[in-house]
PDB file of C-alpha atoms in Angstrom:
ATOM      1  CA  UNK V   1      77.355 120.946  24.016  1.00 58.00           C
ATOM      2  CA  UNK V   2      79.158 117.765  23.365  1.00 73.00           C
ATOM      3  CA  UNK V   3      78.838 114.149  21.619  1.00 87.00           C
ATOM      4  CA  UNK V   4      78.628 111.010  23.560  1.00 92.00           C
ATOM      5  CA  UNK V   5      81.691 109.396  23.437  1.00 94.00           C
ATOM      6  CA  UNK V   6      80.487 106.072  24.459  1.00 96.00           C
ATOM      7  CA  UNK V   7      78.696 104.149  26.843  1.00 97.00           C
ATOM      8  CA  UNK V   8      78.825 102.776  30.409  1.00 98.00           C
ATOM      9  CA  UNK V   9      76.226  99.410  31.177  1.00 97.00           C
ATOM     10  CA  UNK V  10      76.187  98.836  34.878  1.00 97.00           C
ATOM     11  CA  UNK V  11      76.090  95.044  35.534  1.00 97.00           C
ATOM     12  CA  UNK V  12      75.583  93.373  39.156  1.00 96.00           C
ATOM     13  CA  UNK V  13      78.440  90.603  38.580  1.00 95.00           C
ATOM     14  CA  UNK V  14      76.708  88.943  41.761  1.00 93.00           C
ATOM     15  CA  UNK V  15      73.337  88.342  39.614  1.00 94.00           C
ATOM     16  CA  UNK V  16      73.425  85.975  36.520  1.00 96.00           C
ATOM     17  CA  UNK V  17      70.485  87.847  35.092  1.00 95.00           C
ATOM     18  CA  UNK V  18      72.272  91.413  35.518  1.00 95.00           C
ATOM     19  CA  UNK V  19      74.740  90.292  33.446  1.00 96.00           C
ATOM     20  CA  UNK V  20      72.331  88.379  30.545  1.00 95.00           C
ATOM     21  CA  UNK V  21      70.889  92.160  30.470  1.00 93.00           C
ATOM     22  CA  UNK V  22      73.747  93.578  29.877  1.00 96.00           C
ATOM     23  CA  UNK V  23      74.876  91.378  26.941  1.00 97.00           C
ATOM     24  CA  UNK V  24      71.783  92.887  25.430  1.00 94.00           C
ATOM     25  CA  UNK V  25      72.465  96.335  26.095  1.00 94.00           C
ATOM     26  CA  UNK V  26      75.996  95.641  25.085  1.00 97.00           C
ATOM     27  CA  UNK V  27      74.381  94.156  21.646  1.00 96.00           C
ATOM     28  CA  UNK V  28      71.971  96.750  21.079  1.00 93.00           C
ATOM     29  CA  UNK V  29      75.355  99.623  21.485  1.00 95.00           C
ATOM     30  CA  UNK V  30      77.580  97.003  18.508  1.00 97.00           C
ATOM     31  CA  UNK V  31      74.427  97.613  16.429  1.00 94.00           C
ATOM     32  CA  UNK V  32      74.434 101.115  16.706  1.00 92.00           C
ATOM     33  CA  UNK V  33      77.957 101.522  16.521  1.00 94.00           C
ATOM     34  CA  UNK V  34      77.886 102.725  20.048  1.00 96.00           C
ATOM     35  CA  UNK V  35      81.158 102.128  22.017  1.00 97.00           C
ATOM     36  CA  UNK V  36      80.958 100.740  25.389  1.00 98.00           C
ATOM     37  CA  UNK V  37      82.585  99.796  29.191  1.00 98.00           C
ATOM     38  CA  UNK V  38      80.959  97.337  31.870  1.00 98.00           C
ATOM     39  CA  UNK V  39      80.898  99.278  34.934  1.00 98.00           C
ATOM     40  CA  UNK V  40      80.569  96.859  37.606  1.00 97.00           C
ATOM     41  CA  UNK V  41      77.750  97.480  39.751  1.00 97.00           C
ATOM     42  CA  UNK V  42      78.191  98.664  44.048  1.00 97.00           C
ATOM     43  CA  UNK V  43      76.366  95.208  45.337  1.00 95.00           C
ATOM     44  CA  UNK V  44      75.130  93.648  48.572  1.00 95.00           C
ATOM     45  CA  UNK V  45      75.938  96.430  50.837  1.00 94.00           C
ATOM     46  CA  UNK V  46      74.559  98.681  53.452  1.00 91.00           C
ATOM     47  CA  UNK V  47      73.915 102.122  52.603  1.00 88.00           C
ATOM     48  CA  UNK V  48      76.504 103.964  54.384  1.00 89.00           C
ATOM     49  CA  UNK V  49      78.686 101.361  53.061  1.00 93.00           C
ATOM     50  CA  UNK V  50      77.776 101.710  49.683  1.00 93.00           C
ATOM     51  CA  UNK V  51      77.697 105.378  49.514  1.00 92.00           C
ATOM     52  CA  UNK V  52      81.449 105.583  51.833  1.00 93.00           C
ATOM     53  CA  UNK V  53      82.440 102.370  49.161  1.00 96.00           C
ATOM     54  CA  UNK V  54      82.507 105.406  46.003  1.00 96.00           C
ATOM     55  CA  UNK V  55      83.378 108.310  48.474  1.00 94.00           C
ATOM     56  CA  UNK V  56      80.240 109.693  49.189  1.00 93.00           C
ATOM     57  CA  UNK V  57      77.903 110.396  52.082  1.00 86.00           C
ATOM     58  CA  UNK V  58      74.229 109.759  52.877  1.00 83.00           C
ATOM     59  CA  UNK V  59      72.008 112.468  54.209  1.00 82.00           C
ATOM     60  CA  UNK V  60      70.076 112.073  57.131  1.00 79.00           C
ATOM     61  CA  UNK V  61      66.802 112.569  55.295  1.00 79.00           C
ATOM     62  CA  UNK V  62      67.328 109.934  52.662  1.00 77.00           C
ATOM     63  CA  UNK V  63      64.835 107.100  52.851  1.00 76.00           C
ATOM     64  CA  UNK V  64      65.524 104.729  50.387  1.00 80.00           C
ATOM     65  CA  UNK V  65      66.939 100.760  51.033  1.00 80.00           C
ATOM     66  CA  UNK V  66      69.971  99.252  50.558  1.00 85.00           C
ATOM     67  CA  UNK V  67      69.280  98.250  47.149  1.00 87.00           C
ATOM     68  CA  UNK V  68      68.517 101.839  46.120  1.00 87.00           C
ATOM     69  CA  UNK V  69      71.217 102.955  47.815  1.00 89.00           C
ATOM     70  CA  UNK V  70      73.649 100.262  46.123  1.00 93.00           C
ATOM     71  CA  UNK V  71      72.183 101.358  42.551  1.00 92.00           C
ATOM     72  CA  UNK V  72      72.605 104.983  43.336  1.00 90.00           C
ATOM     73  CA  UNK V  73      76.280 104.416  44.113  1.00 94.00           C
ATOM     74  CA  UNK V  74      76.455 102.514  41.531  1.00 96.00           C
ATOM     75  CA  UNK V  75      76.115 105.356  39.125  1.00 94.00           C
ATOM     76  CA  UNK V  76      78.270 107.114  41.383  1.00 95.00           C
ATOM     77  CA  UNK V  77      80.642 104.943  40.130  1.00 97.00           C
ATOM     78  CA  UNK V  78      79.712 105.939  36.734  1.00 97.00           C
ATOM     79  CA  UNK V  79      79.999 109.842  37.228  1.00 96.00           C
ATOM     80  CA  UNK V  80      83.296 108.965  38.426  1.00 97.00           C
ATOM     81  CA  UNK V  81      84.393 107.333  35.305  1.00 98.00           C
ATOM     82  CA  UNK V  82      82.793 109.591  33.214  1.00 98.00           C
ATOM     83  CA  UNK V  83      85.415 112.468  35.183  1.00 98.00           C
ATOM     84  CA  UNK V  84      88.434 109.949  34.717  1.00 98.00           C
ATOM     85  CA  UNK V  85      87.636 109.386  30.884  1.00 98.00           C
ATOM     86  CA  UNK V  86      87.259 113.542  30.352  1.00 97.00           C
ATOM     87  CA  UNK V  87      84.477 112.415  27.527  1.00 96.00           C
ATOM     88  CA  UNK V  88      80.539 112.675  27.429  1.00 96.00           C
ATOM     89  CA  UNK V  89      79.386 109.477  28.528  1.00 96.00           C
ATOM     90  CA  UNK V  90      75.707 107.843  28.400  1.00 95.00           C
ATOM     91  CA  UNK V  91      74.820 105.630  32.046  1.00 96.00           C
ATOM     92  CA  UNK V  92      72.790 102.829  30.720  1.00 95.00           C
ATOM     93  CA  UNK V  93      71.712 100.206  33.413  1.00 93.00           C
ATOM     94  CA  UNK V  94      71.906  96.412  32.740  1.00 92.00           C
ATOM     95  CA  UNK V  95      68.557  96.133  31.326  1.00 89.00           C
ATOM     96  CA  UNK V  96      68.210  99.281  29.058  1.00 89.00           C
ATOM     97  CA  UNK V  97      68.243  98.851  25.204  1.00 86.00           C
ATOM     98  CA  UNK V  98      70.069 101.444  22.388  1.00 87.00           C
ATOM     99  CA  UNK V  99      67.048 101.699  19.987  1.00 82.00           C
ATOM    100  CA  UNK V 100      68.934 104.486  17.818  1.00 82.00           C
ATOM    101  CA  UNK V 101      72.289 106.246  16.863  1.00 85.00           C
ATOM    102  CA  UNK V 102      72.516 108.426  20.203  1.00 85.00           C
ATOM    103  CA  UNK V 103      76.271 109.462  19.361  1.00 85.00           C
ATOM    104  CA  UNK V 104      75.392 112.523  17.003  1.00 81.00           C
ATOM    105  CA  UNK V 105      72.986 114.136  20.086  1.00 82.00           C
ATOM    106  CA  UNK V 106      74.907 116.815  21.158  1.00 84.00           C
ATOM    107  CA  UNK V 107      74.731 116.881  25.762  1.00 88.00           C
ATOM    108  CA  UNK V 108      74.146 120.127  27.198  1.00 85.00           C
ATOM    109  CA  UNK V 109      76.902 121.105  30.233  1.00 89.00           C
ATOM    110  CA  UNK V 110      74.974 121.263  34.162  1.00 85.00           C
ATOM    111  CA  UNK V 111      72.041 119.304  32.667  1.00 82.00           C
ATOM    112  CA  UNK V 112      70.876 115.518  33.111  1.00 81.00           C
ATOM    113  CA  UNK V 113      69.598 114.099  29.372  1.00 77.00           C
ATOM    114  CA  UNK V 114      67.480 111.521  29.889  1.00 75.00           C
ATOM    115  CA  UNK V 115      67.447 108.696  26.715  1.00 73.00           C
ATOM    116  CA  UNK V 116      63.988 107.181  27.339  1.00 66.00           C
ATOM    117  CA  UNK V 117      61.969 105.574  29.746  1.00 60.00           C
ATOM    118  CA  UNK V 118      61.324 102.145  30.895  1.00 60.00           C
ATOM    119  CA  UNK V 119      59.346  99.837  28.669  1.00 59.00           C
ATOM    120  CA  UNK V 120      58.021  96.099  29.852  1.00 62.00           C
ATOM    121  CA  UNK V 121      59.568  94.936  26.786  1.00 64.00           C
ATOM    122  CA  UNK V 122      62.657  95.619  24.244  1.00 62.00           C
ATOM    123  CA  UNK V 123      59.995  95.815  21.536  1.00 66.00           C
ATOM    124  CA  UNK V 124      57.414  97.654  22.615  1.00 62.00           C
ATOM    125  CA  UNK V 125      58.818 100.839  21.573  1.00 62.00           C
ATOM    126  CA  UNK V 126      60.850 102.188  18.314  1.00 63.00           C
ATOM    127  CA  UNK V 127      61.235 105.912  18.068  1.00 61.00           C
ATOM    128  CA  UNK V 128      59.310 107.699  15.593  1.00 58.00           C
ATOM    129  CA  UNK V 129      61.685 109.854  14.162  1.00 62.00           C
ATOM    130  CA  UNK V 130      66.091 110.299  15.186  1.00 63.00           C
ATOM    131  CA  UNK V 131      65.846 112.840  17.912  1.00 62.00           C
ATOM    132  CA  UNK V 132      65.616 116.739  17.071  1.00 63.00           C
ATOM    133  CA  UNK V 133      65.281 118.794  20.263  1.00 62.00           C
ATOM    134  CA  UNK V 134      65.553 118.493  23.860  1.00 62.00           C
ATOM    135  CA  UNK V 135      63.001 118.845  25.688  1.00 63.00           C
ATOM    136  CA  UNK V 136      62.751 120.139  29.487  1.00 63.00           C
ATOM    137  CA  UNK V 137      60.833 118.273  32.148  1.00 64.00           C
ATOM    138  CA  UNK V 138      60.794 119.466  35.583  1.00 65.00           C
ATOM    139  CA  UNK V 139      61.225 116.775  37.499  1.00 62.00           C
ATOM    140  CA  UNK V 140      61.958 113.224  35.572  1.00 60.00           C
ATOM    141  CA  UNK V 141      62.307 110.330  37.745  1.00 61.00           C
ATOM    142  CA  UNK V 142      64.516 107.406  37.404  1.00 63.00           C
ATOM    143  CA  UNK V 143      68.037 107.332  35.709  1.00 69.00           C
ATOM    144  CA  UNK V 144      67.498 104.319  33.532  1.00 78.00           C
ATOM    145  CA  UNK V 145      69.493 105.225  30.918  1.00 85.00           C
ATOM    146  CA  UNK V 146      71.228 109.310  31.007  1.00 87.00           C
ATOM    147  CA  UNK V 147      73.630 111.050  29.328  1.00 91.00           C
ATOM    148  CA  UNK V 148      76.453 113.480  31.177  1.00 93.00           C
ATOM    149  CA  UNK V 149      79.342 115.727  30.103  1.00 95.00           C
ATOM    150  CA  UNK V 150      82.224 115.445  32.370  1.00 96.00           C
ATOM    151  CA  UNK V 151      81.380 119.008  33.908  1.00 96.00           C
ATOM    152  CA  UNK V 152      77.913 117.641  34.652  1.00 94.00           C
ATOM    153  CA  UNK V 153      79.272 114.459  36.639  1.00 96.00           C
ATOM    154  CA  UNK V 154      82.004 116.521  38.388  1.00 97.00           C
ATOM    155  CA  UNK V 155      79.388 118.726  39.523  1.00 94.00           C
ATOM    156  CA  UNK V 156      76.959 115.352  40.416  1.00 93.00           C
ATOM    157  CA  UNK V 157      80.000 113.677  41.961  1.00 94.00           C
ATOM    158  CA  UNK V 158      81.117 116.947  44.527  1.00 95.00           C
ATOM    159  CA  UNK V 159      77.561 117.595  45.279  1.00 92.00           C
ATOM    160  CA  UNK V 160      77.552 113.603  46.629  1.00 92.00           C
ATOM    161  CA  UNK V 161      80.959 113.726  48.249  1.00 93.00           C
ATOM    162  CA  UNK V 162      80.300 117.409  50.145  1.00 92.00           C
ATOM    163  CA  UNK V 163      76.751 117.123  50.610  1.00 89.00           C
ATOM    164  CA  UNK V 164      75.732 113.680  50.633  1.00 87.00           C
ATOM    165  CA  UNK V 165      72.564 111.568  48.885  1.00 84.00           C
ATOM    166  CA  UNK V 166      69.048 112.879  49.696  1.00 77.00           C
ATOM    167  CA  UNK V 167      65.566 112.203  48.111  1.00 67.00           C
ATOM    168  CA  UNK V 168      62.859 114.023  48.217  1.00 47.00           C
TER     169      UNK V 168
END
């Protein structure tokens, strides 16, 4: 297990709007003491090109667009980072929002922790209580906002570069 040592906010520099978000994700980490990095989002390409752009490969079965494909490589990008820095890391897209201190949660190695779901509006939820537990779910969807230990994104980041992006 081990700390977050700060956080990554992926911004689309080719979107004005991407980058208003991520002022306010950048806020919301200053206010919870939260260090951070702009990782500058994979933009405006093809899939093959985005995927070959961060050194990885697209399966034949995967189905998504080349917007999905651009955001996936984008946290690519981030796993890669995460690997160069040697340090727990949390991914937080443009638009997410730190509601709490996440730096005392402790990330387990091999496993994707997933820091909330996607609300229609910064407000609409506060936690209850500082988190306490992890708890498992099977098959989450979406990587909004995660947290990864450096053995977790080098594991992420080999699987992509020797066996390529699939969905199913």
């Amino acid at each position: 297990m081990a700390k977050i040592d700060r956080a990554l906010i992926i911004r689309r520099l080719g979107v004005e709007l991407s980058q208003e978000y991520a002022k306010g994700c950048a806020e919301s980490c200053e206010e919870h003491d939260l260090p951070y990095e702009f990782i500058d989002a994979v933009e405006f390409l093809s899939c093959e090109e985005a995927f070959t752009s961060v050194g990885a490969k697209k399966s034949p079965n995967y189905s998504n667009g080349n917007g999905h494909c651009c955001c996936h490589a984008s946290h690519i990008k981030s796993w890669k980072r995460i690997i160069e820095l040697d340090k727990p890391c949390l991914i937080l897209e443009h638009d997410s929002i730190v509601r709490g201190d996440v730096r005392n949660i402790d990330l387990p190695e091999l496993g994707i922790t997933t820091f909330g779901h996607r609300v229609t509006h910064k407000n609409v939820y506060t936690p209850i209580k500082p988190a306490e537990e992890f708890l498992p779910i099977k098959r989450a969807i979406g990587t909004h906002a995660v947290g990864l230990t450096p053995q977790t994104a080098k594991w992420l980041w080999e699987d992509a570069r020797d066996n390529g992006i699939s969905v199913g």
